[in-house]
mmCIF file of C-alpha atoms in Angstrom:
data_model
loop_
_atom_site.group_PDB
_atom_site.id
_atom_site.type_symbol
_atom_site.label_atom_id
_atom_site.label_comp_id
_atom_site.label_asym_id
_atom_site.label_seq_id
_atom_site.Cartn_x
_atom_site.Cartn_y
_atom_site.Cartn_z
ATOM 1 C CA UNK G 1 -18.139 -39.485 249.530
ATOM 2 C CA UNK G 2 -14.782 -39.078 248.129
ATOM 3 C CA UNK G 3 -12.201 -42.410 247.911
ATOM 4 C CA UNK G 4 -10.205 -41.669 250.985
ATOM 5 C CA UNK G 5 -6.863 -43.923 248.448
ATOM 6 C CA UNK G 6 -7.940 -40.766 246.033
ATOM 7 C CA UNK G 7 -7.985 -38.484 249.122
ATOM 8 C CA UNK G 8 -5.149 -38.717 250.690
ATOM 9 C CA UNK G 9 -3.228 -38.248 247.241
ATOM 10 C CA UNK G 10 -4.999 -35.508 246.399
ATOM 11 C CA UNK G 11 -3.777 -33.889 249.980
ATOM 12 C CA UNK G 12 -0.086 -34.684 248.886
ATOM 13 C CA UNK G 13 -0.517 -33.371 245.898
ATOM 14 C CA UNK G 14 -2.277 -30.133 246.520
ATOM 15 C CA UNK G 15 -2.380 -29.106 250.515
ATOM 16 C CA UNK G 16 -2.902 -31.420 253.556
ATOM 17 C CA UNK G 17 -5.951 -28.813 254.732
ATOM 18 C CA UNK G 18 -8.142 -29.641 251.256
ATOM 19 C CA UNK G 19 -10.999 -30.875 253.667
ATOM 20 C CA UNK G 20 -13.600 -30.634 253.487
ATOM 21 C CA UNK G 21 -14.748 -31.364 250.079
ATOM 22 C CA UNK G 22 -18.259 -30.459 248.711
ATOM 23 C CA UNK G 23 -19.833 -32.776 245.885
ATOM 24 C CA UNK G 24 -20.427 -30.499 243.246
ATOM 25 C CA UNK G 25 -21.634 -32.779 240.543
ATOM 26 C CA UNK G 26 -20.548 -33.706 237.185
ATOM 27 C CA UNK G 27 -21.716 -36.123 235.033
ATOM 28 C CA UNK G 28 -20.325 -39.066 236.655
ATOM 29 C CA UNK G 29 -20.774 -37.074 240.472
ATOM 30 C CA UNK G 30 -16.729 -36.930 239.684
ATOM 31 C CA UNK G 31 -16.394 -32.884 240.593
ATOM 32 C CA UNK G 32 -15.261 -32.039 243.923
ATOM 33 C CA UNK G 33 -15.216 -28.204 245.969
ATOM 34 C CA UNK G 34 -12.602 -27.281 248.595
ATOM 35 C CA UNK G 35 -14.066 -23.900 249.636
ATOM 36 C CA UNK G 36 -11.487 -23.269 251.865
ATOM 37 C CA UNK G 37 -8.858 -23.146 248.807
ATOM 38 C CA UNK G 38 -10.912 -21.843 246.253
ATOM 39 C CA UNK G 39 -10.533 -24.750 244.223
ATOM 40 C CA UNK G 40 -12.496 -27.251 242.239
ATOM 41 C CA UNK G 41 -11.062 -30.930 241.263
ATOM 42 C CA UNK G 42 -12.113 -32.909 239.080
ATOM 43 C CA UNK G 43 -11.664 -36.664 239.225
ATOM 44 C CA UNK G 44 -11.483 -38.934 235.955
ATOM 45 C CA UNK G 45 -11.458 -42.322 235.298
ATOM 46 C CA UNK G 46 -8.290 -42.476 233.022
ATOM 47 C CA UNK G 47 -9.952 -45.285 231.128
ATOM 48 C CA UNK G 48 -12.154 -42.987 229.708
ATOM 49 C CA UNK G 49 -10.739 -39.792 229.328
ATOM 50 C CA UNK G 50 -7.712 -40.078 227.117
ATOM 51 C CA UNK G 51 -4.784 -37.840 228.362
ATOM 52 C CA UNK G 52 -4.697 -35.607 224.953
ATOM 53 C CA UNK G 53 -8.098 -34.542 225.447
ATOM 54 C CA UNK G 54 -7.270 -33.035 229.127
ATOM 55 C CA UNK G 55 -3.707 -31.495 227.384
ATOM 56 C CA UNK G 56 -5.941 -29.593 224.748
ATOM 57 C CA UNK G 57 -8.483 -28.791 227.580
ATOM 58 C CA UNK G 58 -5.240 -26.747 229.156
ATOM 59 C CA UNK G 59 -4.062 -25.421 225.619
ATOM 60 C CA UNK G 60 -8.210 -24.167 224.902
ATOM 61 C CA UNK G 61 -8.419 -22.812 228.521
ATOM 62 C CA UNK G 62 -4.944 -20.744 228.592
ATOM 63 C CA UNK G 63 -5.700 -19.056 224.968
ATOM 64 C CA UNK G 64 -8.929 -17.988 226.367
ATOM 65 C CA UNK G 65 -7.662 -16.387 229.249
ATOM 66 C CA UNK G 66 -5.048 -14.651 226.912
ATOM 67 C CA UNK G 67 -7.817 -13.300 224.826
ATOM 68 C CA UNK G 68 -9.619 -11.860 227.380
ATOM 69 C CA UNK G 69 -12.540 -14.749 227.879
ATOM 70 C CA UNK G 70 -13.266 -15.450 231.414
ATOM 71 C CA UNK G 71 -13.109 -19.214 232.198
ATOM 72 C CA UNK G 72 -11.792 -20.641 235.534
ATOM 73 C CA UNK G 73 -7.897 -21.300 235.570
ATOM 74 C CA UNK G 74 -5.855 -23.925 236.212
ATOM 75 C CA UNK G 75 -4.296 -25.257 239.253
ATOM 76 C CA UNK G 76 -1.178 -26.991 239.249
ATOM 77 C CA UNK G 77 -0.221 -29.376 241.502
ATOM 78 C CA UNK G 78 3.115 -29.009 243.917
ATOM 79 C CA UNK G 79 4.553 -31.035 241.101
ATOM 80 C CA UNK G 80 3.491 -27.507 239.062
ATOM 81 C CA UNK G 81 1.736 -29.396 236.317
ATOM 82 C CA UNK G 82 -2.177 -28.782 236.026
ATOM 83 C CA UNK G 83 -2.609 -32.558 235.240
ATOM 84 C CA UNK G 84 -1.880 -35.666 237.850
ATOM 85 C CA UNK G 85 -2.355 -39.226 237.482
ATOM 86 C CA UNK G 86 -3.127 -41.265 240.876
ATOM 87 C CA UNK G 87 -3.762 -44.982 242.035
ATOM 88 C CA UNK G 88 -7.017 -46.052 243.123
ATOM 89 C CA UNK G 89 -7.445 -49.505 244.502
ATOM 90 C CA UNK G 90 -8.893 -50.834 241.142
ATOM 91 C CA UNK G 91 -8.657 -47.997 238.342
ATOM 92 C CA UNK G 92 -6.116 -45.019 237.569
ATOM 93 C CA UNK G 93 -7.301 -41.565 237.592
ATOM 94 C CA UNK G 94 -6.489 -38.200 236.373
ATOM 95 C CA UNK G 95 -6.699 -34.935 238.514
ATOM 96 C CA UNK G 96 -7.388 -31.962 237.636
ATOM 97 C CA UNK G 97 -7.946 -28.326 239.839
ATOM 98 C CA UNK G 98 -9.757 -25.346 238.952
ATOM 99 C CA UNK G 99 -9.769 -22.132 240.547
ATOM 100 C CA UNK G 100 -13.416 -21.682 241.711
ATOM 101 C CA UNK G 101 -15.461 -19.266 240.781
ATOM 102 C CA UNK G 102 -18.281 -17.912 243.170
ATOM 103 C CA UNK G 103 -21.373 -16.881 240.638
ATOM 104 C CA UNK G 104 -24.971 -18.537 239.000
ATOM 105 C CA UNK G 105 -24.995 -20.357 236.004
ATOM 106 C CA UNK G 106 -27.856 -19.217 233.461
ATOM 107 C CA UNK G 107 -30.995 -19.809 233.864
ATOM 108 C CA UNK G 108 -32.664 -22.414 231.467
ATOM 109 C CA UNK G 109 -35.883 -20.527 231.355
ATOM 110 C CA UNK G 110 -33.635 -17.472 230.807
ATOM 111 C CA UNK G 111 -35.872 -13.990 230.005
ATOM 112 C CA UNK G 112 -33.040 -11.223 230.114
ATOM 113 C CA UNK G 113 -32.273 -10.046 226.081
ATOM 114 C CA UNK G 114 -28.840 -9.162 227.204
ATOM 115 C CA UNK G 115 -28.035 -11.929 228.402
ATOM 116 C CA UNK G 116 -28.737 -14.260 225.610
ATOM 117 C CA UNK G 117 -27.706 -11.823 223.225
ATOM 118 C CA UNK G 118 -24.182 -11.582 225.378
ATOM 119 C CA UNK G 119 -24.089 -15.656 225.334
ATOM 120 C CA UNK G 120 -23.898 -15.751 221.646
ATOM 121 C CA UNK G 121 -21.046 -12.309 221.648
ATOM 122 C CA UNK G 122 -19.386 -14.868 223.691
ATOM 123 C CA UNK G 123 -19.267 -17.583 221.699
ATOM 124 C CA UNK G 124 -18.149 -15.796 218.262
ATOM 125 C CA UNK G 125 -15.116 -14.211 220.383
ATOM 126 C CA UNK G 126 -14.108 -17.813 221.206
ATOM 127 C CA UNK G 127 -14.437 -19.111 217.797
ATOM 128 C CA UNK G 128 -13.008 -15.990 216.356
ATOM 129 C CA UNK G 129 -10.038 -16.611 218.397
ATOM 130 C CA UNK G 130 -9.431 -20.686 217.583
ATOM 131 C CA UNK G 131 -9.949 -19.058 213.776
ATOM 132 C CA UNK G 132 -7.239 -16.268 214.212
ATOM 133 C CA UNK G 133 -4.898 -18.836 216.675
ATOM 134 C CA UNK G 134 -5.040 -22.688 215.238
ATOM 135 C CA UNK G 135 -1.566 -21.548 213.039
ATOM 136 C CA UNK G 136 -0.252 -21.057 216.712
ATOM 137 C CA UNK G 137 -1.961 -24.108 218.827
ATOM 138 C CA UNK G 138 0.466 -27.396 219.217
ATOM 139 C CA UNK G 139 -2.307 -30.034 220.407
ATOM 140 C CA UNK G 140 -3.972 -32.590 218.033
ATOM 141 C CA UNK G 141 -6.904 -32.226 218.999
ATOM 142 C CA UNK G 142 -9.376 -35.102 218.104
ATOM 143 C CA UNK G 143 -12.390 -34.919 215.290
ATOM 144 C CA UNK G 144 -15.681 -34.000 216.146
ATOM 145 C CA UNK G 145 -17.033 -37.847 215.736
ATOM 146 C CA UNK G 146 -13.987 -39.207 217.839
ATOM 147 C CA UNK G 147 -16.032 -40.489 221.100
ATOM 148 C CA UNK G 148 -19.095 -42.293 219.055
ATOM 149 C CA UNK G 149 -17.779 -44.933 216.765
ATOM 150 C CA UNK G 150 -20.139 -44.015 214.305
ATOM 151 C CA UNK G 151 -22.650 -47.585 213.972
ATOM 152 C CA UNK G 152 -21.343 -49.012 216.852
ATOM 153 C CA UNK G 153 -22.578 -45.853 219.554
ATOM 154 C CA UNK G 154 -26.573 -46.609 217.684
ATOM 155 C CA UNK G 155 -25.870 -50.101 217.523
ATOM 156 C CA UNK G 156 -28.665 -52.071 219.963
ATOM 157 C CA UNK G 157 -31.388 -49.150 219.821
ATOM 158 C CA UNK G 158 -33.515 -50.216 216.710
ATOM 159 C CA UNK G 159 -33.821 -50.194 213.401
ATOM 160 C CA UNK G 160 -35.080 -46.574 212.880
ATOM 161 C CA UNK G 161 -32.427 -45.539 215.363
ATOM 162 C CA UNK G 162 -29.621 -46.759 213.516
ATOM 163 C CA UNK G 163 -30.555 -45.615 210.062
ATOM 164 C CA UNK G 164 -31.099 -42.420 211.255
ATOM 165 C CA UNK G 165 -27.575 -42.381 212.766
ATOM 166 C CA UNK G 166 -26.227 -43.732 210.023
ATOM 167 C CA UNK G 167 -28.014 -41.123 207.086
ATOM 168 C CA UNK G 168 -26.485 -38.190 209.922
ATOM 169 C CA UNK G 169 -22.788 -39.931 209.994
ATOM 170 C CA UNK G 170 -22.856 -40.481 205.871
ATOM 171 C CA UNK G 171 -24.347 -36.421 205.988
ATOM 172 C CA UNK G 172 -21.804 -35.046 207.994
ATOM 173 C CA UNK G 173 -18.616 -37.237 206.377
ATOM 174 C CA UNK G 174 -19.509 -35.316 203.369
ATOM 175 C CA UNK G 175 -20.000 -31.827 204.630
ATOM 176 C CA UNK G 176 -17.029 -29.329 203.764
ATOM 177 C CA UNK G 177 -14.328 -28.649 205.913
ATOM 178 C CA UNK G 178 -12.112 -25.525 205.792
ATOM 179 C CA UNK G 179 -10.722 -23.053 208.098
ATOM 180 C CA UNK G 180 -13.964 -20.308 208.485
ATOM 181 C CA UNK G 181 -16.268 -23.422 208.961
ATOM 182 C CA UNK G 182 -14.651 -25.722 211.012
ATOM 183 C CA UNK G 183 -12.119 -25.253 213.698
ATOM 184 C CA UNK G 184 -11.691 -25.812 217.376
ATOM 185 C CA UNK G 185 -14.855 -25.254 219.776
ATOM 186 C CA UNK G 186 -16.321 -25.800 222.884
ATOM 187 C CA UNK G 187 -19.136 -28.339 222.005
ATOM 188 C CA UNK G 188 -20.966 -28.087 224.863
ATOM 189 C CA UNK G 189 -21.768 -24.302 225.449
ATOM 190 C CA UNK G 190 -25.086 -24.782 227.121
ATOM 191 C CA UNK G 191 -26.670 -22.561 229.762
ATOM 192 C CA UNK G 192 -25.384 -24.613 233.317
ATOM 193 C CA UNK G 193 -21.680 -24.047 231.419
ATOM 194 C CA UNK G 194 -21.757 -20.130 231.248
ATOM 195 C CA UNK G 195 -22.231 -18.388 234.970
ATOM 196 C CA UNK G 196 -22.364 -14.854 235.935
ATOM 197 C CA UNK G 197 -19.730 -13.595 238.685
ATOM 198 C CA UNK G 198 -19.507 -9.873 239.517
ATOM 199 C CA UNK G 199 -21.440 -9.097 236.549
ATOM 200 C CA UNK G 200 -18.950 -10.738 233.879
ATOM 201 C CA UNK G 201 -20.150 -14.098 232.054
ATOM 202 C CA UNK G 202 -17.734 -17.050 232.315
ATOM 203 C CA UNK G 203 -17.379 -20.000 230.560
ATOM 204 C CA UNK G 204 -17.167 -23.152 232.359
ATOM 205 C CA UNK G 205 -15.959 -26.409 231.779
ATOM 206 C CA UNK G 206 -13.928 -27.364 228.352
ATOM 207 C CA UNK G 207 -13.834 -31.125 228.593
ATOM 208 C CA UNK G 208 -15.365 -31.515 225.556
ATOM 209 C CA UNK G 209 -13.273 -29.567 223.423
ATOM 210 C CA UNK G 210 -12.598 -30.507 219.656
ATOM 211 C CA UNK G 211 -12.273 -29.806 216.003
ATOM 212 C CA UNK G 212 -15.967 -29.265 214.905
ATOM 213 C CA UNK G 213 -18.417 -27.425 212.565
ATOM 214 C CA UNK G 214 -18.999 -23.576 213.750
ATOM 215 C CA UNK G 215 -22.497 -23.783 213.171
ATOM 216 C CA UNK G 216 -23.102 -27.240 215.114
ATOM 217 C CA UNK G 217 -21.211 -25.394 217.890
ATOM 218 C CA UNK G 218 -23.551 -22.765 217.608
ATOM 219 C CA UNK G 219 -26.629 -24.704 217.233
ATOM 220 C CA UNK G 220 -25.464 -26.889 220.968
ATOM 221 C CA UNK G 221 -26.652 -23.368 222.864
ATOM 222 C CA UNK G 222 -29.935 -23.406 221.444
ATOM 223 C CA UNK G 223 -30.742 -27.186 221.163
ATOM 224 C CA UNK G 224 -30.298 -27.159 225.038
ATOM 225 C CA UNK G 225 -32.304 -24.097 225.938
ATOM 226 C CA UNK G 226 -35.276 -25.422 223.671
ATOM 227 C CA UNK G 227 -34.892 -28.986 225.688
ATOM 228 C CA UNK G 228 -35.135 -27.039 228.738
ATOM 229 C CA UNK G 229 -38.522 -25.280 227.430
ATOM 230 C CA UNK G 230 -40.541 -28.040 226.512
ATOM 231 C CA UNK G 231 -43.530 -27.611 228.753
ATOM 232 C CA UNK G 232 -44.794 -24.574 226.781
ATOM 233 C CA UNK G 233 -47.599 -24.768 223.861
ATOM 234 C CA UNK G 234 -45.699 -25.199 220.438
ATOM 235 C CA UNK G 235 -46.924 -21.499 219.783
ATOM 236 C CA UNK G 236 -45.026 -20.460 222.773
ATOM 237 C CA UNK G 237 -42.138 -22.670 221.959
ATOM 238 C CA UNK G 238 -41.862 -21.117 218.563
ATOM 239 C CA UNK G 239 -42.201 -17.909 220.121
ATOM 240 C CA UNK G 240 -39.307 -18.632 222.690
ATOM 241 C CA UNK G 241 -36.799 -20.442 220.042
ATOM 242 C CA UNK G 242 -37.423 -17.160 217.365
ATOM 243 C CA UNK G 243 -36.375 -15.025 219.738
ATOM 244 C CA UNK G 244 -33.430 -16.889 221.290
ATOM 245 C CA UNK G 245 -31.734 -17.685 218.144
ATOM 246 C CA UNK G 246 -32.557 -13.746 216.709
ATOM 247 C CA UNK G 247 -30.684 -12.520 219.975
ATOM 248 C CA UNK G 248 -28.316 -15.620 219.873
ATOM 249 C CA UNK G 249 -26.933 -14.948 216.473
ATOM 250 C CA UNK G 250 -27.416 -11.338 216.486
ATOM 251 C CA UNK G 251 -24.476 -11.249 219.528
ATOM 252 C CA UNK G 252 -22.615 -13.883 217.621
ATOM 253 C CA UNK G 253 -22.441 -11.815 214.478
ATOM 254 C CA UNK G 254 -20.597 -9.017 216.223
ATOM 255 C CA UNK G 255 -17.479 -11.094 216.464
ATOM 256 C CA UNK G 256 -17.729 -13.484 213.896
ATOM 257 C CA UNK G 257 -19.688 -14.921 210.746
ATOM 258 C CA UNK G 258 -21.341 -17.902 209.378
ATOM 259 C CA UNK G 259 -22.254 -17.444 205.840
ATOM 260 C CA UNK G 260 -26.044 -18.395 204.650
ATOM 261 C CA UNK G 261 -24.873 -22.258 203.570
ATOM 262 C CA UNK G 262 -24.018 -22.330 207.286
ATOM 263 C CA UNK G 263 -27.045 -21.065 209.029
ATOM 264 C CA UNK G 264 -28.843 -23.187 206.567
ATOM 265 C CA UNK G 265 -27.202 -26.244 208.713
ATOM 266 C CA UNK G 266 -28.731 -25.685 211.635
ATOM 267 C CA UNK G 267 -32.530 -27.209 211.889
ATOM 268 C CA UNK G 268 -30.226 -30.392 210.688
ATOM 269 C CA UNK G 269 -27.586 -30.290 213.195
ATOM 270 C CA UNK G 270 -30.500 -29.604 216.093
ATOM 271 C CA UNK G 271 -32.111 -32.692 214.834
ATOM 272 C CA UNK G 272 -28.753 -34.318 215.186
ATOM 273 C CA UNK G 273 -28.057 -33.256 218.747
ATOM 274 C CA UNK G 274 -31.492 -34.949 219.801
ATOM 275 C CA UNK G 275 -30.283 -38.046 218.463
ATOM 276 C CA UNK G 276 -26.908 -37.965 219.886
ATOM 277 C CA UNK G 277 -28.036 -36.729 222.806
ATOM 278 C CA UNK G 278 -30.244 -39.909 223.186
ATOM 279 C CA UNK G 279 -27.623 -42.198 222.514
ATOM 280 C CA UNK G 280 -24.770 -40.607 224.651
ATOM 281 C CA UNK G 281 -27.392 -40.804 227.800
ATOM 282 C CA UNK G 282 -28.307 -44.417 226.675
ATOM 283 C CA UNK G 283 -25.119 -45.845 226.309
ATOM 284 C CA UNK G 284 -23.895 -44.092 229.239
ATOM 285 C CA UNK G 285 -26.149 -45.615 231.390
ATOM 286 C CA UNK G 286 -26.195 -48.815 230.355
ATOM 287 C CA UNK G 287 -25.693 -51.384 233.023
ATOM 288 C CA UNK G 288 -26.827 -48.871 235.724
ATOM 289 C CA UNK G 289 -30.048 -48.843 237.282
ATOM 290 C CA UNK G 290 -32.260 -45.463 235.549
ATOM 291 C CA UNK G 291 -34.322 -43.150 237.819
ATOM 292 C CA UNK G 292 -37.916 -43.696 236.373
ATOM 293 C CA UNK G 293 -37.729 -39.925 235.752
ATOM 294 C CA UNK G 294 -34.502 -40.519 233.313
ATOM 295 C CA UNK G 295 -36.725 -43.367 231.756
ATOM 296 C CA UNK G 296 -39.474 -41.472 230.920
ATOM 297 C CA UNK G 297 -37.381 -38.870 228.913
ATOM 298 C CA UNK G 298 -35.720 -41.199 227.124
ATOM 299 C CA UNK G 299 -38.706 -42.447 226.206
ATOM 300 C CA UNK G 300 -40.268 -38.941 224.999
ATOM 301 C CA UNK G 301 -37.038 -39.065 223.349
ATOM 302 C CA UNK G 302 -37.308 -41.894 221.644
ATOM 303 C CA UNK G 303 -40.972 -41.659 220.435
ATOM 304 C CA UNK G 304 -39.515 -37.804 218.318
ATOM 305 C CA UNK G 305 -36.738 -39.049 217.097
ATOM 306 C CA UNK G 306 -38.824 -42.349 215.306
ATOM 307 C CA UNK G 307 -41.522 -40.283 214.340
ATOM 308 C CA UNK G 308 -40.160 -37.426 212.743
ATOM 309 C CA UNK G 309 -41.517 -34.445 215.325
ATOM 310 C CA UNK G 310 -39.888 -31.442 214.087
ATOM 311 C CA UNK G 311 -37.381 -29.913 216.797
ATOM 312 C CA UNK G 312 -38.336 -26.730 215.646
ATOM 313 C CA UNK G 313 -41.930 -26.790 216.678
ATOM 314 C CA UNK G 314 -44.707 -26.397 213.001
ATOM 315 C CA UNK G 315 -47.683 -24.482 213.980
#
């Protein structure tokens, strides 16, 4: 249930006839639907989200739509700004309203070619564009390590745990940066973030947005669609993650290219993602009482990450 203090602001601020209001989800159950309005809002605890993240969210999501990607747009408020900050009884919080769009996300078991193929064509075209626009784009948009204070976000998890993180942040600090490796992306482009409407593929939800490596970017899609596959034999799994990433890349290649150094990142960065992935669940939880579901994959978690199992499964 929605704060009524946030409620009736959000009726001032948008129309009086919002109600009601769906739950849709979000990470912190912080996304709300009007479907009488066609709208989504999102909710967000300005301690947390910094204001220049949700200005380069806007920037990311209105060069999209002038390129031609399909992405929900942005609803201002009767103010006519997209972004709003309200008074709760204890916090501050930002608002922000989406035009809603009526599709299905991807599947994680996903078996159409097309479609995966069409994923990765997708994400190219948006890092294509970032490549042929950043001369043109007036945010600063923050680092790709801004969000985990590098020892401090593995600090508390063990020993192995935060020499691992540490070997990854001391990898990474070194890597080369320049304008056809690293640019603005997504960083988040996993299969419940790209839905199908009317037969066109959208991409949802740009929160995460930042100045990253190309091939990391590209790597999120299939980390995330291999973590949704795990309950296959490792022959199987092998079978399913050769022909994602053939099909994955092979669509991404049509609008865009990472040269052979680049490719050669990737087993790294998808052992990477496991580990951050761990941590960012960890230390987002802490203090809150875990479903024993959540528990035991953080535990499975744990267990590869200190023993070395190969995310890429070795026959």
């Amino acid at each position: 249930m929605m704060n009524p203090i946030i409620l009736e602001q959000i009726k001032s601020l948008y129309t009086e006839n919002i109600e009601p209001l769906e739950l849709l989800g979000g990470f912190h159950n912080n996304v709300f639907l009007s479907r009488n309005h066609k709208m989504v809002i999102k909710i967000l605890d300005a301690e947390t989200y910094r204001k220049i993240n949700l200005l380069n969210e806007q920037e990311i999501i209105n060069l999209m739509l002038l390129h031609g990607i399909k992405t929900p747009s942005l609803i201002p408020s009767k103010n006519g700004t997209p972004i709003e900050l309200v008074e709760g009884k204890e916090k501050k919080f930002y608002l922000m309203a989406y035009s809603y769009i009526d599709g299905e996300v991807l599947s994680p078991s996903l078996k159409e070619d097309h479609l995966i193929k069409a994923w990765g064509k997708l994400l190219g075209k948006m890092h294509e564009i970032t490549k042929l626009s950043s001369h043109a784009m007036k945010q600063n948009y923050l680092e790709w390590n801004h969000d985990i204070k590098n020892e401090d976000f593995a600090k508390g998890h063990g020993k192995i745990i935060e020499e691992k993180w540490k070997g990854y942040m001391d990898a990474f600090s070194a890597l080369s940066k320049n304008e056809n490796n690293y640019g603005i992306v997504h960083h988040d482009l996993h299969n419940e973030n790209i839905m199908i409407a009317n037969k066109d593929m959208y991409v949802l939800d740009f929160g995460d947005v930042r100045r990253s490596w190309y091939v990391y970017d590209a790597a999120i899609p299939s980390f995330h669609f291999m973590e949704n596959n795990r309950n296959h034999t490792k022959l199987e799994q092998l079978q399913i993650y050769q022909n994602f990433t053939n099909l994955f890349f092979e669509g991404y290649a049509e609008e865009t290219a990472l040269s052979e150094d680049q490719l050669k990142l990737i087993p790294k960065f998808l052992e990477y993602r496991l580990l951050y992935s761990f941590l960012f669940f960890n230390n987002s939880f802490k203090g809150n009482e875990i479903s024993t579901k959540v528990k035991s994959h953080l535990e499975k978690m744990r267990f590869r990450i200190e023993n070395d199992v190969p995310f890429i499964p070795v026959l």
